[in-house]
GROMACS .gro file of C-alpha atoms in nm:
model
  254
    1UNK     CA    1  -2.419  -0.278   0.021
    2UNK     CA    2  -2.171  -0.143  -0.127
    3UNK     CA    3  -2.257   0.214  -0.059
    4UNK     CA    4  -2.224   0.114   0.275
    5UNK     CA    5  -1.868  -0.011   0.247
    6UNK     CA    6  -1.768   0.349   0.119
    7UNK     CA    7  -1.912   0.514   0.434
    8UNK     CA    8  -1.732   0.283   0.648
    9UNK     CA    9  -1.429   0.370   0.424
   10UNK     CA   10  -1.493   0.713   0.476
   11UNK     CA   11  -1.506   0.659   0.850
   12UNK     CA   12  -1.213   0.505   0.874
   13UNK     CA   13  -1.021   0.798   0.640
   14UNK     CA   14  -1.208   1.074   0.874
   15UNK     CA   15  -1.182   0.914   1.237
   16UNK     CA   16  -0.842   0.697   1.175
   17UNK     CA   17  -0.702   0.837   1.510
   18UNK     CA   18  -1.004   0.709   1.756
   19UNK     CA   19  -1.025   0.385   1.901
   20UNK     CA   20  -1.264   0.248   1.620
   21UNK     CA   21  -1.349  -0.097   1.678
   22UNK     CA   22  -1.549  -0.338   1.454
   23UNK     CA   23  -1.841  -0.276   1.637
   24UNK     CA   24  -1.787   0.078   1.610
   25UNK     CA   25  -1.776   0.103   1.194
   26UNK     CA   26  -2.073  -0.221   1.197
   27UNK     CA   27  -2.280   0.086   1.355
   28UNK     CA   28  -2.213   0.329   1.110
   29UNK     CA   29  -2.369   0.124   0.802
   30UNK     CA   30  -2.616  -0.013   1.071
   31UNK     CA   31  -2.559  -0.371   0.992
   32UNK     CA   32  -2.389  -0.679   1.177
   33UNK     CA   33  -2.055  -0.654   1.254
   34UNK     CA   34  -2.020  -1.065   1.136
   35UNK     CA   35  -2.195  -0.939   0.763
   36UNK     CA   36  -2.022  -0.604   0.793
   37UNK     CA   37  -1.685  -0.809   0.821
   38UNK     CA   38  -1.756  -1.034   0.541
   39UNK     CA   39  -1.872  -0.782   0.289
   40UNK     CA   40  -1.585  -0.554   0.364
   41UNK     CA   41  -1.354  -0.754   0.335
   42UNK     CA   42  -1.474  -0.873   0.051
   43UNK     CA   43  -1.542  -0.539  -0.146
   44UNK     CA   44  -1.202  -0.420  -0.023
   45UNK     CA   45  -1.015  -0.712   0.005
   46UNK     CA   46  -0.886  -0.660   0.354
   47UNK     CA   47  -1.032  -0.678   0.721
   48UNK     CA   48  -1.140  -0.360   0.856
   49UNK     CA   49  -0.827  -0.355   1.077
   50UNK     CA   50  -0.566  -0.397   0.851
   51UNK     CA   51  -0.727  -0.114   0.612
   52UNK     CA   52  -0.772   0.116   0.937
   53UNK     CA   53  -0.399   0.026   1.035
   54UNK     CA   54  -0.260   0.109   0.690
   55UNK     CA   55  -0.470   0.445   0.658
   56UNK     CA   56  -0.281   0.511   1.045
   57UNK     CA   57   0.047   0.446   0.916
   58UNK     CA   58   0.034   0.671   0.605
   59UNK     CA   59  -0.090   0.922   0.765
   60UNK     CA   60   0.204   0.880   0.965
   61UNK     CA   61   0.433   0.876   0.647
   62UNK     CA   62   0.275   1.209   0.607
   63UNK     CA   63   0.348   1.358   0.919
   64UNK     CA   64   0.724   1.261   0.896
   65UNK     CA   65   0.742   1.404   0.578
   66UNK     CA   66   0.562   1.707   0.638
   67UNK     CA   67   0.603   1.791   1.020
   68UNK     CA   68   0.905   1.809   1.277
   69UNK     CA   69   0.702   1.652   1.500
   70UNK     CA   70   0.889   1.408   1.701
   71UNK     CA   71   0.798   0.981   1.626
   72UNK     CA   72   0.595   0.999   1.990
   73UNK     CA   73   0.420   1.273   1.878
   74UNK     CA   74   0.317   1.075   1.527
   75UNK     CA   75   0.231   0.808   1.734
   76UNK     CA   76   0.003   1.004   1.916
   77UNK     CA   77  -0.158   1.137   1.643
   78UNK     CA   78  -0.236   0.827   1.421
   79UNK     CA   79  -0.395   0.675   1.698
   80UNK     CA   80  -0.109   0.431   1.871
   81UNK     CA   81  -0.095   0.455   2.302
   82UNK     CA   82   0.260   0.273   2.242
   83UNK     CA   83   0.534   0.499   2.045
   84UNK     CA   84   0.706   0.107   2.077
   85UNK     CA   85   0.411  -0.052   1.875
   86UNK     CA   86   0.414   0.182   1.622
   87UNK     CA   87   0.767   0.173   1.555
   88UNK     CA   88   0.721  -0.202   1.515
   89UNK     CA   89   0.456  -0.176   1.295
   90UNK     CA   90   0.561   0.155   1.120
   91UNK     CA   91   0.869  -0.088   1.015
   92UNK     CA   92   0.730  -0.378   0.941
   93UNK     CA   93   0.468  -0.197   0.723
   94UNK     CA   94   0.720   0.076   0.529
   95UNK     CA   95   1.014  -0.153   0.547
   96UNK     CA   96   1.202   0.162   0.698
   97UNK     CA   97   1.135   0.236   1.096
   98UNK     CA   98   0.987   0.599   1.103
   99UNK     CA   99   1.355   0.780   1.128
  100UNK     CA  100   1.512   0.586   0.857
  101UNK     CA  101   1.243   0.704   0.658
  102UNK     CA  102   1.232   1.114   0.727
  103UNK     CA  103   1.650   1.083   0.723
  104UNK     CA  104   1.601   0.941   0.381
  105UNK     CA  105   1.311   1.186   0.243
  106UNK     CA  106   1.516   1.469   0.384
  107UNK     CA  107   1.842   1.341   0.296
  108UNK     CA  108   2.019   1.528  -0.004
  109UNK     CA  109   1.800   1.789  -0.118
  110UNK     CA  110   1.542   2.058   0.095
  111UNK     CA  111   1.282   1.948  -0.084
  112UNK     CA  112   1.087   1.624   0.108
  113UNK     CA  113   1.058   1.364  -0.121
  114UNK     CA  114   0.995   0.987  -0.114
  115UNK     CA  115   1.300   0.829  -0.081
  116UNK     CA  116   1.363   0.630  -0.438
  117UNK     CA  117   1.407   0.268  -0.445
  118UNK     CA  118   1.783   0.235  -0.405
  119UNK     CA  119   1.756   0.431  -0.127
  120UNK     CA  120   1.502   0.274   0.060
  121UNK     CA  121   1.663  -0.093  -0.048
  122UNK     CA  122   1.966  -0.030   0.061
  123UNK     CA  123   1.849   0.175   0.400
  124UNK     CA  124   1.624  -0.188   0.481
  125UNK     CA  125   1.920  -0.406   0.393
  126UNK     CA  126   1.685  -0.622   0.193
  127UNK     CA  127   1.755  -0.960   0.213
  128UNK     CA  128   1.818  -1.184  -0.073
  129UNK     CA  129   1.610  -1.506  -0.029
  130UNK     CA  130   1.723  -1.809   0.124
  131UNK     CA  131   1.456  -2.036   0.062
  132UNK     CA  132   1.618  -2.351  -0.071
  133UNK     CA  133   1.324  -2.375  -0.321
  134UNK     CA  134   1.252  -2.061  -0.582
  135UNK     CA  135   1.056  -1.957  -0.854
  136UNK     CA  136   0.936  -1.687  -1.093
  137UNK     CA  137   0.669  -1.503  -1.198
  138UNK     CA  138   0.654  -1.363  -1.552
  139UNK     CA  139   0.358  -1.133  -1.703
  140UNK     CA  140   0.230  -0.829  -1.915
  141UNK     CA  141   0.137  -0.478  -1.756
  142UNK     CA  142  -0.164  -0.318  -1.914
  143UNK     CA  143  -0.332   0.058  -1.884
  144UNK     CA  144  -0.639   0.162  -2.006
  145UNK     CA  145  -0.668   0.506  -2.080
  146UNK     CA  146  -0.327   0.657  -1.952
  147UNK     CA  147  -0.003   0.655  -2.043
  148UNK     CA  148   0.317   0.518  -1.803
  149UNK     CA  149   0.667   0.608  -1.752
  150UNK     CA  150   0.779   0.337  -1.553
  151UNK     CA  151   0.614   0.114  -1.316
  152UNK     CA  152   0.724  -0.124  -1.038
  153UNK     CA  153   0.602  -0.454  -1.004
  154UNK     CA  154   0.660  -0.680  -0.648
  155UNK     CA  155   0.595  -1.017  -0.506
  156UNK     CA  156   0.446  -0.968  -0.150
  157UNK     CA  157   0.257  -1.161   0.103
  158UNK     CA  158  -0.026  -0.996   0.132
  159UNK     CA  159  -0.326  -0.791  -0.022
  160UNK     CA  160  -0.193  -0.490   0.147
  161UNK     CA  161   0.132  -0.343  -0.029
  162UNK     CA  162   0.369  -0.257   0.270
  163UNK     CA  163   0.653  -0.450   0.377
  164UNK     CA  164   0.973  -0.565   0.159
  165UNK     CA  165   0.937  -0.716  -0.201
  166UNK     CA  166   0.990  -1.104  -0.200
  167UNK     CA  167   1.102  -0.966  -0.572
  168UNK     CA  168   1.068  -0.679  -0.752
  169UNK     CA  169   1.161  -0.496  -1.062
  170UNK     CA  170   1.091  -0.197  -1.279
  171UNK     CA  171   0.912  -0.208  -1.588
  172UNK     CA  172   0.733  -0.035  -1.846
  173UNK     CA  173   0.346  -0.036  -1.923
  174UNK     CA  174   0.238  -0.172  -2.144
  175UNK     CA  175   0.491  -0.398  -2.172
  176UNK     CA  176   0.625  -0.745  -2.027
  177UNK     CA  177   0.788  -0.798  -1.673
  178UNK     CA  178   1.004  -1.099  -1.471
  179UNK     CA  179   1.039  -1.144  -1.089
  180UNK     CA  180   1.302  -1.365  -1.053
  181UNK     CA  181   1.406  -1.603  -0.730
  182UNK     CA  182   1.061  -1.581  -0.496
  183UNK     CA  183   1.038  -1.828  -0.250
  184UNK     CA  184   0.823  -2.092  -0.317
  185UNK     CA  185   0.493  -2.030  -0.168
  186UNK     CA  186   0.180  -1.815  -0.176
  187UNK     CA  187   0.245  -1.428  -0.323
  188UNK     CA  188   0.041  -1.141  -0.406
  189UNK     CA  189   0.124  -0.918  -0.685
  190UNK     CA  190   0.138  -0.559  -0.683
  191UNK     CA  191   0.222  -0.330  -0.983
  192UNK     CA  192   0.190   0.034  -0.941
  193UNK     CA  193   0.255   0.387  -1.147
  194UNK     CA  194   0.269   0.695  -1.187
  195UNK     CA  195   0.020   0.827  -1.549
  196UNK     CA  196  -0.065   1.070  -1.734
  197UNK     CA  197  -0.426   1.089  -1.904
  198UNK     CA  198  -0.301   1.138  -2.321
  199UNK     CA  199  -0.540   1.386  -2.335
  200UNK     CA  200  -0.305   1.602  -2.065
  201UNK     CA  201  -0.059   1.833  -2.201
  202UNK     CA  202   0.144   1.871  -1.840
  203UNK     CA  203   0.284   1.622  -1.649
  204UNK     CA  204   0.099   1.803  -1.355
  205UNK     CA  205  -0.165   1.590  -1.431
  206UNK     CA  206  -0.063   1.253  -1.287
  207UNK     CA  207  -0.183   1.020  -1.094
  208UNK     CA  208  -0.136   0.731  -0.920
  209UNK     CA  209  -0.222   0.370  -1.063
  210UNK     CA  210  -0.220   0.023  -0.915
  211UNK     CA  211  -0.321  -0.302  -0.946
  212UNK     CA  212  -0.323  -0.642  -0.752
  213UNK     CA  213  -0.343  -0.999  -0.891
  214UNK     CA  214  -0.323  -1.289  -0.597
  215UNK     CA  215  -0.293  -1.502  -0.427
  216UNK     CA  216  -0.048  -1.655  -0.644
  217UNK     CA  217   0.115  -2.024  -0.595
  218UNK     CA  218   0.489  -2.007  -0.706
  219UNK     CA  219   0.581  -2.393  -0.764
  220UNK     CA  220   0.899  -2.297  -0.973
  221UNK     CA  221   0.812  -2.117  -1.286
  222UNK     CA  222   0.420  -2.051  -1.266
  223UNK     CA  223   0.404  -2.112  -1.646
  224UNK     CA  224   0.084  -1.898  -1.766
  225UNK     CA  225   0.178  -1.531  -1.773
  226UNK     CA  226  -0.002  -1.315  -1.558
  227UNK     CA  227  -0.245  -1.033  -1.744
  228UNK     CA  228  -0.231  -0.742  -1.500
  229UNK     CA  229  -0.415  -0.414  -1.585
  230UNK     CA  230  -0.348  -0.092  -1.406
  231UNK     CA  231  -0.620   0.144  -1.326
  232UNK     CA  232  -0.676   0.478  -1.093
  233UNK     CA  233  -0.626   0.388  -0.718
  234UNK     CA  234  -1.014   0.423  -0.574
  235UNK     CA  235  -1.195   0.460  -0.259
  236UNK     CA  236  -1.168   0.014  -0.243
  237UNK     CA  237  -0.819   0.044  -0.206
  238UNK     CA  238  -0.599   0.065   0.116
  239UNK     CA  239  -0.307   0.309   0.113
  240UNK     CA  240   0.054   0.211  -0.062
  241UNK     CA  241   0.290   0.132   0.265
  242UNK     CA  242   0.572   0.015   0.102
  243UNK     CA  243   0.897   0.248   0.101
  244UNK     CA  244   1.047   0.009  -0.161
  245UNK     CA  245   0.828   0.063  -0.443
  246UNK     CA  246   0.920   0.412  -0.497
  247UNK     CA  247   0.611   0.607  -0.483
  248UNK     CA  248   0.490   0.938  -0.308
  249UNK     CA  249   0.256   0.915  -0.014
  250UNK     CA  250  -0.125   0.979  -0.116
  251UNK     CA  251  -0.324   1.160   0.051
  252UNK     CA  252  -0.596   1.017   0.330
  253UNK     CA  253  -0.871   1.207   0.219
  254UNK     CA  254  -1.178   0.983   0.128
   0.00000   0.00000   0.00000
């Protein structure tokens, strides 16, 4: 089945801007949409809809970065009828709206960039939590078969990585990391990177690694550190949203 899911995948990546329903990509792998539901989401570990909304929105990312192309017009093309619900979403899902985030990736130098964490932070006005109840989560970021600069680690609230940080930090892998003062509740994890295979002699040569541990229950300090191993973003994944962790778009190709 599994095959399968990568078609759908590949659907998704190649016909993001139709009106693709669940019936629609059940079709494709010729299967029920209630099985091709439940063995999507489970492979991937997202609905169908949320993975075809985040390939929309950085493809979108893309377009502001890349294009002059007005935010209607990037609407348009990602597949939204409403330049109002995209905005929304574009927001809630970067943690920028779609001008904050060309002003910033244009902002002090010609060449388009990402814009870095600070930038993006202080551009959302993240807020510091209020919950009256907070916790921690400590742990140890591991690579096999690459070597880090830094990495960013963040507490979010869902599988997808968009939206703003709970907590974050920067770290090194390997090596140990803290998020300090999340709200008690349920969390997902998200640690991501740019490395370098040691067998590279350029820095040309990197690419982009990730890795997701949740849910996670933070009752205070969770106690037992969390083991979480980076590894080459693949085909299961759904696109980094997420202006606040201080990565470069990827591209949608399957």
């Amino acid at each position: 089945m599994e095959h399968l899911m990568q078609h759908a995948v590949t659907t998704i990546r190649e016909r993001f801007w139709e009106p693709l329903t669940l019936d629609d990509l059940a079709q494709s792998v010729m299967v029920s949409k209630y099985h091709f539901l439940r063995v999507f989401s489970r492979v991937t570990g997202v609905t169908p809809g949320r993975f075809l909304s985040a390939v929309r929105l950085q493809e979108a990312k893309r377009l502001l970065l890349s294009t002059s192309l007005n935010v209607a017009d990037v609407s348009a093309r990602v597949g939204y009828s409403s330049t109002g619900s995209f905005t929304r979403r574009f927001t809630e899902s970067v943690g920028l709206s779609p001008t904050q985030y060309r002003k910033l990736s244009l902002g002090a130098c010609s060449e388009t960039r990402e814009p870095t964490l600070s930038e993006a932070a202080s551009a959302a006005s993240v807020p510091v939590p209020v919950a009256r109840s907070t916790g921690s989560v400590t742990g140890v970021l591991r690579t096999t078969g690459a070597e880090l600069s830094n990495a960013y680690v963040g507490a979010f609230d869902g599988a997808i990585l968009q939206g703003i940080p709970a907590s974050w930090s920067n770290a090194s892998a390997p090596g140990h990391f803290t998020l300090a003062r999340i709200p008690t509740g349920t969390w997902y994890i998200h640690a991501v990177a740019q490395g370098r295979h040691p067998d590279s002699a350029t820095d040309l040569d990197l690419t982009l690694l990730m890795a997701t541990v949740g849910p996670v229950q933070v009752e205070g300090d969770t106690g037992r550190p969390l083991n979480i191993t980076l590894s080459p973003m693949d085909w299961t994944r759904p696109p980094i949203l997420s202006a606040l962790m201080g990565i470069d778009p990827q591209p949608t190709a399957a």
